[in-house]
Amino acid sequence: AALSTPGYLDRLNPEQRAAVLHGDGPLLVLAGAGSGKTMTLAHRVAHLIVEGADPRRILLMTFSRRAAAEMRGRVGRIAREVMGEKAEALAEGLTWAGTFHAIGARLLREQATEIGLDPDFTIHDREDSADLMNLCRHELGFSRMAKRFPAKGTCLAIYSRAVNARAPLAAALGDFPWCAEWEAELKALFAAYVAAKQAQGVLDYDDLLLYWAELAAEPELGLGARFDHVLIDEYQDTNRVQAAILAGLRPDGRGVTVVGDDAQSIYSFRAAEVRNILDFPAVFSPPARIVTLTRNYRSTAPILAAANAVIAEAREGYAKELVAERQGGLPPLMIRVPDEAAQAAYVCERVLEAREAGVALKGQAALFRTASHSAPLEVELTRRNIPFVKFGGLKFLDTAHVKDVMALLRLAENPRDRVSGFRALRLVPGIGPASAERLLALLAAPGGTEALRGARVPARAAAEWADFVALFAGLRAGHGWPADLSALRAWYEPRLELIHEDAPARIADLATLEGIAAGYPSRARFLTELTLDPPAAGGDLAGPPLLDDDYMILSTIHSAKGQEWKQVFVLNCVDGCIPSDLATGSRAGVEEERRLFYVAMTRAKDALHLLVPARFHVHNQAARGDRHVHAARSRFLSDAVVARLAERSWPPPPPEEARAAPGPRRDLAARMRGMWE
Ligand code: ATP
Ligand code: MG
């Protein structure tokens, strides 16, 4: 048996096989979109397991929880080919597969006491973090300054940029020049913010990486020794803290594999550094082996040619032009439509047509730059009864009632968490901010739950208070999981019914939440994973009916990373959307938008539609209100790129006879409408 090579190696091309069979030294797979990087990574993991590696000692980092789950499934299927049944159990043992943040949270919880953290720490999402920042802002009196102090979201963004780039505040402020005058105050604010987090036993997203990097840098704490292999997908989108984690875990690079594509780096706004992947080989000595893959297996030749033309015009000059493995196929379409309503109608018609022809809805996706861009399409899909799931926009967890439930669970986990505490206590009618503040102080002290029982509360809250304390004490003691959530629902749902007309829909959401909860071993694990990687709106992971139904995918381009569909629509390929108005201020910003467009185009396997509406709606421009603007085709659709596309107008122009009817000599009505556009 030792002589026969496993069949799965035959499916790979020679470079992919070399990467899978590579030994122990550091390895970088640097290659373009659709060249099989993720597939190679899955084969490498499977091969390691087949060769006897312990799956529990393999650390595998992916871009989303979904990608990690997919990877485990693939590894199981590949290993099964040579190991049979037992492969699946082994793949289940890949418990350290997940996102950087989720894995960081688990490691920190396990080693919390060794590094001075409360093991029951709770995790704040971005919104909670901004709320805590705001509390600190108020307490320092900055929100009452005569000249307007930066808003909570901006403060958090500056803080996050500074810590993720491991840069001094002054350097981070380079990206926020209008805030530079506040450097001294911001410093004080951030010190208060860090102190508040520590006092309350909460970690924000950035802390998960920062503490992890510190932990990894201390060899005596033995973190590196827990893993034999460390593998990372999408390495181009890691930041300096993540690179430091890797260096801490594996100073000599042994057992390290990273894969990525510098032409697809799209997360600089989260302080991702494409230098990480470019510098990777030289970080180790002896230096890492580099494998490049040059064949694209995903897209047909005409789609790849158009995408290559877009990236060829990038200033950085990415060296690796891919060769299409799949010859034949139609050129991508550039569809001119009058407006976003027509854009939505076009997408629906093509989607239904493809479904008729046997392409499942799940094989089709509409991608857009910003979550709000899909609104007209969502309306049209709903009107036509086409099911869809949306990634990257408003999350299931962002709805108020789900947030309430999560806040209560978090408070039960960690009674010092003030942001969750405020939200949870305010669920009791009659408890206002001042009472909440006082009760939370009681709760944070030892024996806090007991103290709540006898606490003084406003007369209006008195009737409800005993019930609430009973619920909370039960949650604090723990009924088990997901029984805690059932107990919480039993308290909360009758109250929802009293307040909200749409209570049935909200109650259904909570039932869905309980369905999701059942998939987690413990309350802590549930809270952590859902906070870090919330399910998408409309059904990702959610219970029936969507789970086994067929549905189309709607996604921001950022969230579409690494995925592929037979038919892809890119909405709003117009200047102002792609590239986004927000990015056109700097050359680097525009270049990142180009890579983003390249990512969007390279998601398509068989059919790609680039939609160019003549007018589009500008949302939420606080100063100017909502309005329509005339749009120009995206600057990335240069003449050289358009030469590789087929151009169409939709709806098609009316036939000759219809056009022959004489219209008005001057369309004054249209001119009147035009004045307001
Ligand atoms: P991205 O940069 O978008 O993440 P990638 O390099 O990770 O892309 P994969 O998603 O791994 O690419 O592979 C793209 C497609 O090509 C998949 O459908 C995969 O199954 C297929 N593929 C990759 N390598 C081969 C191969 N040697 N033979 C046949 N199909 C392949
Ligand atoms: Mg990939």
XYZ file of C-alpha atoms and ligand atoms in Angstrom:
709
model
C 0.000 0.000 0.000
C 2.920 2.314 0.703
C 3.846 2.275 -2.973
C 0.483 3.229 -4.454
C -0.179 6.943 -4.425
C -3.603 7.996 -3.177
C -6.036 8.660 -6.033
C -6.807 12.176 -4.906
C -3.316 13.265 -5.898
C -4.075 12.394 -9.517
C -6.721 15.070 -9.691
C -4.180 17.778 -8.965
C -1.858 19.464 -11.394
C 1.889 19.134 -10.737
C 2.225 22.413 -8.806
C -0.809 21.688 -6.653
C 0.548 18.227 -5.954
C 3.905 19.682 -4.979
C 2.152 21.935 -2.469
C 0.179 19.028 -1.023
C 3.262 16.801 -0.703
C 5.549 19.560 0.570
C 7.299 18.608 3.795
C 7.710 20.491 7.003
C 9.244 23.855 6.071
C 7.199 27.020 5.588
C 5.160 27.049 2.398
C 3.482 29.866 0.508
C 0.997 29.219 -2.281
C 0.704 32.518 -4.105
C -1.683 32.387 -7.013
C -4.565 34.094 -8.752
C -8.291 33.637 -8.379
C -9.787 30.242 -9.120
C -6.414 28.517 -9.448
C -7.238 25.988 -6.758
C -5.550 27.477 -3.684
C -8.366 26.569 -1.335
C -8.750 23.182 -2.966
C -5.023 22.554 -2.594
C -5.212 23.528 1.056
C -8.035 21.043 1.640
C -6.013 18.313 -0.046
C -2.969 19.172 2.012
C -4.907 18.885 5.250
C -6.484 15.617 4.128
C -3.095 14.309 3.105
C -1.560 15.228 6.456
C -4.324 13.287 8.167
C -3.935 10.314 5.837
C -0.234 10.328 6.665
C -1.056 10.128 10.353
C -1.181 13.733 11.587
C -3.437 14.302 14.600
C -6.349 16.477 13.428
C -6.698 18.014 16.882
C -3.218 19.428 16.493
C -3.956 21.116 13.155
C -4.790 24.815 13.269
C -6.653 25.906 10.164
C -7.736 29.480 9.644
C -10.291 30.537 7.077
C -12.109 33.719 6.251
C -15.526 32.742 7.641
C -17.108 30.091 9.808
C -18.902 28.827 6.726
C -15.600 28.394 4.885
C -14.232 26.427 7.837
C -17.247 24.115 7.878
C -16.919 23.573 4.133
C -13.232 22.816 4.529
C -13.901 20.187 7.193
C -16.447 18.555 4.892
C -14.046 18.526 1.966
C -11.180 17.161 4.006
C -13.434 14.365 5.223
C -14.487 13.459 1.687
C -10.940 13.477 0.332
C -9.494 11.425 3.176
C -12.406 9.020 2.891
C -11.219 7.964 -0.535
C -8.282 6.148 1.003
C -9.302 5.683 4.624
C -12.994 4.843 4.294
C -15.469 5.529 7.077
C -13.028 6.532 9.752
C -11.914 9.575 7.744
C -15.063 11.455 8.576
C -14.563 11.025 12.292
C -11.025 12.269 11.884
C -12.187 15.314 9.963
C -14.632 16.010 12.784
C -11.533 16.147 14.949
C -10.435 19.281 13.105
C -11.830 21.324 15.945
C -9.308 24.108 15.476
C -10.706 25.166 12.107
C -12.322 28.584 12.088
C -11.734 32.283 11.768
C -8.811 33.972 13.469
C -11.199 35.680 15.862
C -13.176 32.591 16.837
C -10.053 30.553 17.412
C -8.467 33.366 19.362
C -11.523 33.533 21.602
C -11.345 29.827 22.370
C -7.644 29.786 23.068
C -7.901 32.830 25.308
C -10.748 31.313 27.269
C -8.795 28.125 27.803
C -5.698 29.937 28.956
C -7.420 32.948 30.512
C -6.349 32.489 34.103
C -2.705 32.071 33.085
C -2.694 35.491 31.469
C -4.828 37.402 33.927
C -8.093 37.364 32.015
C -11.480 36.520 33.467
C -12.327 33.141 31.831
C -15.978 34.228 31.631
C -15.157 37.256 29.511
C -17.836 38.285 27.055
C -17.175 39.592 23.575
C -18.463 42.863 22.247
C -19.367 43.204 18.611
C -18.605 46.471 16.829
C -21.831 48.069 17.908
C -21.381 47.153 21.578
C -17.808 48.414 21.376
C -18.983 51.720 19.958
C -21.524 51.970 22.790
C -18.855 51.387 25.403
C -16.623 53.939 23.693
C -19.544 56.314 23.905
C -19.995 55.713 27.622
C -16.329 56.584 28.133
C -16.722 59.637 25.926
C -19.551 60.891 28.112
C -17.772 60.108 31.336
C -14.748 62.115 30.257
C -16.980 65.000 29.244
C -15.783 64.927 25.620
C -19.294 64.661 24.232
C -20.068 68.072 25.744
C -17.086 69.885 24.250
C -17.815 73.188 22.571
C -16.256 72.010 19.325
C -17.687 68.736 18.083
C -15.624 65.791 19.279
C -15.469 62.804 16.854
C -18.495 60.484 16.996
C -18.331 57.121 18.765
C -17.952 55.168 15.522
C -15.063 57.343 14.387
C -13.342 57.025 17.755
C -13.643 53.260 17.563
C -12.333 53.209 13.988
C -9.267 55.242 14.957
C -8.616 53.046 17.981
C -8.998 49.913 15.925
C -6.718 51.173 13.182
C -3.998 52.075 15.655
C -3.989 48.762 17.480
C -4.283 46.594 14.382
C -1.510 48.401 12.561
C 0.550 48.359 15.785
C 1.141 52.001 15.072
C 1.260 55.010 17.387
C -1.912 57.060 17.535
C -0.362 59.916 15.558
C 0.295 57.569 12.621
C -3.230 56.137 12.710
C -4.585 59.663 12.670
C -2.994 60.097 9.252
C -6.061 58.330 7.863
C -8.391 60.575 9.873
C -6.822 64.007 9.350
C -9.946 65.863 10.483
C -9.506 64.306 13.937
C -5.807 65.084 14.357
C -6.485 68.089 16.580
C -7.967 65.749 19.181
C -4.900 63.583 19.629
C -4.503 64.274 23.366
C -8.176 63.708 24.147
C -8.291 60.557 22.045
C -5.329 59.175 23.935
C -7.135 59.743 27.229
C -10.316 58.271 25.790
C -8.586 55.107 24.602
C -6.925 54.641 27.975
C -10.348 54.911 29.614
C -11.836 52.526 27.058
C -9.179 49.893 27.741
C -9.640 50.309 31.504
C -13.423 49.961 31.147
C -13.093 46.767 29.113
C -10.777 45.265 31.701
C -12.944 46.288 34.644
C -16.003 44.781 32.978
C -14.377 41.603 31.742
C -15.172 42.239 28.105
C -13.020 41.871 25.011
C -13.683 43.539 21.675
C -12.823 42.032 18.294
C -9.394 43.584 18.240
C -8.561 42.290 21.723
C -9.023 38.724 20.515
C -6.098 39.197 18.176
C -4.034 41.456 20.428
C -4.164 39.199 23.471
C -3.593 36.204 21.263
C -0.477 37.788 19.780
C 0.815 38.447 23.304
C 0.011 34.891 24.353
C 1.731 33.449 21.304
C 4.819 35.539 21.930
C 5.431 33.797 25.279
C 6.878 30.367 24.506
C 6.651 29.322 28.192
C 2.853 29.456 27.922
C 3.121 26.661 25.395
C 0.657 27.831 22.795
C 2.886 27.006 19.838
C 3.447 23.490 21.152
C -0.275 22.708 20.930
C -0.168 22.568 17.136
C 1.879 20.624 14.636
C 0.523 22.437 11.602
C -0.779 25.937 11.018
C -2.565 26.590 7.724
C -4.143 29.865 6.643
C -6.361 30.629 3.645
C -6.749 34.166 2.201
C -3.518 35.272 3.801
C -3.458 38.500 1.766
C -6.126 39.930 4.047
C -4.368 39.461 7.373
C -3.054 42.395 9.365
C 0.163 42.910 11.279
C -1.237 41.513 14.501
C -2.213 38.320 12.700
C 1.260 38.065 11.188
C 2.673 38.481 14.692
C 0.452 35.657 15.939
C 1.804 33.371 13.241
C 5.395 34.363 13.979
C 4.798 33.764 17.687
C 3.280 30.337 17.129
C 5.950 29.249 14.706
C 9.138 31.308 14.927
C 10.926 28.940 12.539
C 7.999 28.493 10.171
C 7.851 24.740 10.642
C 4.509 23.276 9.621
C 3.246 26.613 8.319
C 1.281 26.856 5.071
C -0.302 30.065 3.899
C -2.181 30.626 0.644
C -3.441 33.805 -0.924
C -3.465 36.236 -3.809
C -2.102 39.753 -3.551
C -4.349 40.842 -6.436
C -7.339 40.101 -4.209
C -6.375 42.057 -1.111
C -9.505 43.998 -0.198
C -9.448 44.585 3.542
C -7.028 47.452 4.070
C -9.841 49.305 5.846
C -9.405 46.715 8.573
C -5.675 47.350 8.564
C -4.923 44.287 6.427
C -1.437 44.490 4.985
C -0.701 42.940 1.646
C 2.972 43.123 2.704
C 2.283 40.155 4.971
C 2.017 37.808 2.042
C 4.727 39.472 -0.036
C 7.190 39.427 2.858
C 6.227 35.955 4.017
C 9.047 34.021 2.306
C 11.793 36.177 3.793
C 10.425 36.142 7.352
C 11.819 32.666 7.923
C 15.215 31.183 7.514
C 15.632 29.095 5.619
C 13.081 31.017 3.560
C 9.688 29.631 2.650
C 9.107 27.612 -0.453
C 6.861 29.431 -2.898
C 4.476 27.541 -5.132
C 2.635 29.437 -7.826
C -0.404 28.093 -9.636
C -1.070 29.390 -13.115
C -4.166 27.633 -14.401
C -7.647 28.873 -13.654
C -10.172 26.065 -13.331
C -13.165 28.159 -12.358
C -14.126 30.533 -15.144
C -14.540 30.090 -18.868
C -11.835 31.678 -21.017
C -13.814 34.810 -22.007
C -14.699 35.601 -18.384
C -11.117 35.142 -17.306
C -9.857 37.296 -20.194
C -12.077 40.175 -19.091
C -11.038 39.828 -15.441
C -7.377 39.631 -16.425
C -7.802 42.818 -18.459
C -9.172 44.621 -15.402
C -6.304 43.596 -13.161
C -3.703 44.175 -15.875
C -4.442 47.901 -15.614
C -3.650 47.954 -11.885
C -0.738 50.155 -10.928
C 0.943 47.504 -8.804
C 1.405 45.133 -11.722
C 0.487 41.652 -10.577
C 2.729 39.255 -12.389
C 0.582 36.203 -12.652
C -1.705 36.266 -15.639
C -3.796 33.106 -15.410
C -4.413 30.672 -18.216
C -7.961 29.408 -18.617
C -8.404 25.681 -18.313
C -11.995 25.939 -19.544
C -12.082 26.923 -23.210
C -15.275 28.021 -24.945
C -18.132 29.970 -23.411
C -19.676 33.344 -24.096
C -18.123 36.710 -23.362
C -19.329 38.441 -20.211
C -22.194 40.836 -20.828
C -22.210 44.524 -20.070
C -25.875 45.379 -19.678
C -27.013 48.981 -19.876
C -30.273 49.531 -18.022
C -32.112 52.801 -17.398
C -32.215 52.496 -13.615
C -32.019 50.166 -10.647
C -35.594 48.961 -11.063
C -34.757 47.748 -14.552
C -31.540 46.268 -13.201
C -33.558 44.257 -10.693
C -36.030 43.137 -13.344
C -33.204 42.042 -15.630
C -31.581 39.965 -12.899
C -34.873 38.278 -12.018
C -35.579 37.359 -15.627
C -32.143 35.887 -16.222
C -32.267 34.007 -12.915
C -35.611 32.406 -13.722
C -34.484 31.605 -17.250
C -31.390 29.857 -15.919
C -33.442 27.950 -13.400
C -35.680 26.757 -16.234
C -32.530 25.566 -17.961
C -31.524 23.582 -14.882
C -29.222 25.951 -12.991
C -30.257 25.879 -9.334
C -30.824 29.213 -7.622
C -27.954 28.351 -5.313
C -25.680 28.439 -8.336
C -26.524 32.095 -8.958
C -25.455 35.218 -7.116
C -25.876 38.966 -7.290
C -22.906 40.895 -5.892
C -22.759 44.542 -4.891
C -20.361 47.026 -3.368
C -22.500 48.092 -0.406
C -25.213 46.208 1.429
C -27.838 48.860 0.657
C -27.379 48.481 -3.116
C -29.409 45.300 -3.192
C -32.603 46.873 -1.817
C -34.437 47.232 -5.162
C -33.437 43.695 -6.112
C -34.676 42.329 -2.788
C -38.033 43.952 -3.419
C -38.272 42.526 -6.918
C -37.187 39.024 -5.859
C -39.788 39.053 -3.117
C -42.461 40.256 -5.509
C -41.668 37.392 -7.876
C -41.389 34.802 -5.128
C -37.745 34.032 -5.778
C -36.174 32.946 -2.472
C -32.817 34.461 -1.568
C -30.339 34.736 1.264
C -28.281 37.819 1.815
C -24.741 37.886 3.149
C -22.878 40.866 4.443
C -25.771 43.205 5.132
C -28.067 43.573 8.093
C -27.534 40.505 10.172
C -30.154 38.376 11.788
C -28.518 39.279 15.079
C -28.931 42.991 14.462
C -32.673 42.873 14.918
C -33.723 44.403 18.220
C -35.431 41.413 19.789
C -32.563 39.048 18.988
C -30.112 41.583 20.404
C -32.168 41.781 23.589
C -31.981 38.052 24.079
C -28.269 37.964 23.388
C -27.681 40.809 25.841
C -29.456 38.931 28.617
C -27.496 35.775 27.928
C -24.284 37.755 27.930
C -25.126 39.435 31.193
C -25.797 36.040 32.740
C -22.399 34.932 31.497
C -20.654 38.081 32.732
C -22.617 40.366 35.110
C -19.969 43.073 34.809
C -20.660 43.677 31.084
C -22.247 47.130 31.224
C -23.321 47.513 27.604
C -25.206 44.218 27.718
C -26.439 45.086 31.197
C -28.014 48.344 30.103
C -29.792 46.658 27.268
C -31.013 43.768 29.412
C -32.256 45.789 32.384
C -34.113 48.205 30.165
C -36.295 45.289 29.086
C -38.064 45.617 32.423
C -40.703 48.308 31.997
C -40.075 51.148 34.399
C -36.279 50.761 34.617
C -34.678 53.910 33.218
C -31.000 54.735 32.639
C -30.374 55.972 36.180
C -31.876 52.878 37.821
C -30.061 50.640 35.365
C -26.781 52.305 36.279
C -27.392 51.743 40.003
C -28.549 48.137 39.575
C -25.579 47.282 37.392
C -23.225 48.581 40.061
C -24.940 46.262 42.551
C -24.754 43.378 40.155
C -21.052 43.811 39.436
C -20.118 43.352 43.095
C -19.692 39.845 44.570
C -23.068 38.289 45.418
C -24.629 40.645 42.919
C -27.489 38.409 41.868
C -28.714 38.147 45.452
C -28.376 41.885 45.895
C -30.718 42.395 42.927
C -33.478 40.534 44.715
C -33.827 43.077 47.450
C -32.856 46.078 45.346
C -34.921 49.237 45.361
C -36.596 49.747 41.942
C -38.972 52.421 40.642
C -42.619 51.822 41.547
C -43.538 51.193 37.894
C -41.056 48.342 37.704
C -41.962 46.742 41.017
C -44.555 44.310 39.671
C -42.186 42.873 37.049
C -39.037 42.916 39.081
C -39.381 39.649 41.005
C -40.025 37.752 37.759
C -37.016 39.292 36.132
C -34.715 38.516 39.049
C -35.975 34.946 39.124
C -35.252 34.598 35.427
C -31.827 36.122 35.785
C -30.860 34.036 38.796
C -31.868 30.934 36.858
C -29.746 31.954 33.885
C -26.852 32.822 36.113
C -26.960 29.398 37.752
C -27.470 27.864 34.312
C -30.229 25.478 33.226
C -27.945 23.841 30.689
C -27.814 24.599 26.992
C -29.993 25.422 25.096
C -32.453 25.178 28.036
C -31.293 28.642 29.128
C -32.654 30.032 25.922
C -36.005 28.272 26.359
C -36.325 29.766 29.839
C -35.507 33.185 28.483
C -38.064 32.873 25.697
C -40.742 31.817 28.174
C -40.185 35.099 30.017
C -39.685 37.344 27.017
C -42.224 36.247 24.407
C -45.398 37.137 26.360
C -43.871 40.581 26.840
C -43.142 40.908 23.139
C -46.775 40.109 22.454
C -47.884 42.974 24.637
C -45.718 45.541 22.885
C -45.397 44.603 19.231
C -47.970 44.059 16.558
C -45.515 41.926 14.609
C -44.784 39.748 17.633
C -45.365 36.482 15.685
C -42.505 37.288 13.309
C -40.229 38.160 16.216
C -41.187 35.022 18.084
C -40.405 33.015 14.958
C -36.949 34.622 14.907
C -36.366 33.537 18.473
C -37.417 30.002 17.598
C -34.875 30.127 14.779
C -32.286 31.331 17.251
C -33.011 28.382 19.486
C -32.596 26.093 16.493
C -29.165 27.578 15.871
C -28.347 27.395 19.584
C -28.935 23.663 19.632
C -25.909 23.283 17.366
C -23.512 24.560 20.042
C -22.197 22.639 23.030
C -22.427 25.494 25.523
C -23.774 28.960 26.090
C -20.308 30.487 26.075
C -19.428 28.876 22.774
C -22.735 29.952 21.231
C -22.327 33.563 22.335
C -18.754 33.718 21.160
C -19.229 32.224 17.726
C -22.393 34.107 16.911
C -20.959 37.397 18.013
C -17.888 36.875 15.869
C -19.525 35.598 12.713
C -23.231 36.321 12.774
C -25.533 34.395 10.470
C -26.809 36.224 7.414
C -30.241 37.769 7.181
C -32.876 35.491 5.777
C -31.579 32.140 6.747
C -27.871 31.260 6.784
C -27.754 28.391 9.250
C -31.307 29.130 10.189
C -33.839 26.381 10.595
C -36.468 25.447 8.060
C -37.710 26.273 5.533
C -34.637 27.746 3.840
C -32.118 25.143 4.886
C -32.931 22.563 2.242
C -34.758 24.819 -0.153
C -33.160 26.370 -3.169
C -32.353 30.053 -2.863
C -30.353 32.656 -4.717
C -27.369 34.359 -3.072
C -27.125 38.083 -2.513
C -23.795 39.218 -1.164
C -21.494 42.142 -0.785
C -18.361 41.588 -2.804
C -16.326 41.510 0.398
C -18.369 38.610 1.744
C -18.176 36.747 -1.577
C -14.458 36.196 -1.235
C -13.331 32.652 -2.012
C -16.707 31.546 -3.383
C -17.950 30.712 -6.887
C -21.273 30.503 -8.725
C -22.314 29.423 -12.197
C -24.008 32.718 -12.950
C -22.957 36.009 -11.374
C -24.471 39.485 -11.621
C -22.436 42.472 -10.519
C -24.822 45.320 -9.720
C -24.167 49.023 -10.207
C -20.932 48.903 -12.196
C -20.893 52.690 -12.242
C -18.522 55.285 -10.905
C -19.522 56.199 -7.392
C -20.519 52.606 -6.626
C -17.572 50.719 -8.114
C -15.274 52.401 -7.252
C -17.146 53.679 -4.249
C -17.309 57.438 -3.788
C -15.788 56.914 -0.387
C -12.634 55.457 -1.892
C -11.929 57.804 -4.770
C -10.104 60.303 -2.585
C -6.832 58.414 -2.784
C -4.978 56.443 -5.396
C -4.577 53.511 -3.007
C -8.316 53.608 -2.364
C -9.115 53.369 -6.056
C -6.627 50.552 -6.520
C -8.276 48.566 -3.754
C -11.633 49.076 -5.455
C -10.126 47.698 -8.661
C -9.054 44.553 -6.839
C -12.529 44.334 -5.381
C -14.024 44.472 -8.866
C -11.573 41.759 -9.914
C -12.735 39.627 -7.000
C -16.346 40.134 -8.098
C -15.705 39.143 -11.719
C -13.658 36.091 -10.830
C -16.516 34.579 -8.802
C -18.271 33.585 -12.063
C -17.906 30.145 -13.591
C -20.116 30.176 -16.707
C -21.930 33.497 -17.026
C -21.101 37.000 -15.872
C -23.355 40.052 -16.181
C -22.008 43.517 -15.397
C -24.907 45.875 -14.917
C -24.618 49.556 -15.721
C -27.697 51.588 -14.751
C -27.897 55.061 -16.290
C -29.189 56.468 -13.014
C -28.823 55.223 -9.495
C -30.126 56.074 -6.110
C -27.763 57.580 -3.551
C -28.725 56.395 -0.094
C -28.352 57.960 3.323
C -26.417 61.023 2.336
C -27.338 62.773 5.533
C -26.631 66.239 4.266
C -28.352 66.045 0.936
C -31.040 63.437 1.454
C -31.812 60.569 -0.873
C -31.616 61.363 -4.526
C -31.011 59.943 -7.969
C -27.871 60.744 -9.854
C -26.815 60.123 -13.410
C -24.156 57.513 -13.533
C -21.171 56.925 -15.737
C -19.919 53.428 -16.454
C -17.277 52.332 -13.957
C -13.803 53.632 -14.748
C -12.607 50.013 -14.481
C -14.622 49.225 -17.613
C -11.968 50.800 -19.829
C -12.109 50.443 -23.605
C -9.640 47.568 -23.415
C -11.889 45.775 -20.949
C -15.092 46.554 -22.825
C -13.503 45.089 -25.938
C -13.732 41.749 -24.118
C -17.403 42.173 -23.239
C -20.607 41.979 -25.236
C -22.601 45.158 -24.774
C -26.417 45.172 -24.621
C -29.194 47.538 -23.697
C -32.100 46.266 -21.656
C -35.007 46.341 -22.034
C -34.241 46.008 -25.756
C -35.264 48.986 -27.911
C -38.831 48.718 -29.257
C -39.230 47.238 -32.750
C -39.144 49.520 -35.828
C -42.936 50.039 -36.286
C -43.384 51.185 -32.720
C -40.587 53.669 -33.098
C -42.038 55.107 -36.325
C -44.949 56.756 -34.475
C -44.067 60.447 -34.208
C -43.289 61.459 -30.654
C -43.530 64.984 -29.277
C -41.156 67.445 -31.031
C -39.917 68.649 -27.652
C -40.430 66.514 -24.550
C -40.921 69.334 -22.038
C -42.384 66.955 -19.469
C -39.143 65.002 -19.436
C -37.219 68.252 -19.076
C -39.308 69.144 -15.992
C -38.600 65.767 -14.416
C -34.945 66.121 -15.291
C -34.647 69.301 -13.238
C -35.125 67.245 -10.104
C -32.752 64.464 -10.877
P -9.997 32.177 -4.886
O -8.753 32.978 -5.118
O -11.174 32.786 -5.535
O -10.185 31.841 -3.457
P -8.888 29.542 -5.280
O -7.534 29.706 -5.866
O -8.968 29.255 -3.848
O -9.781 30.795 -5.677
P -10.517 27.193 -5.577
O -11.761 27.758 -5.061
O -9.713 26.287 -4.724
O -9.588 28.386 -6.109
O -10.775 26.438 -6.944
C -11.551 27.032 -7.964
C -12.306 25.963 -8.726
O -11.409 25.191 -9.519
C -13.021 24.978 -7.821
O -14.263 24.665 -8.384
C -12.092 23.772 -7.825
O -12.797 22.589 -7.576
C -11.546 23.805 -9.235
N -10.202 23.194 -9.364
C -9.075 23.597 -8.759
N -8.032 22.832 -9.100
C -8.496 21.904 -9.966
C -7.904 20.815 -10.697
N -6.599 20.524 -10.623
N -8.715 20.100 -11.505
C -10.033 20.383 -11.609
N -10.650 21.388 -10.960
C -9.897 22.147 -10.144
Mg -9.856 30.293 -2.243
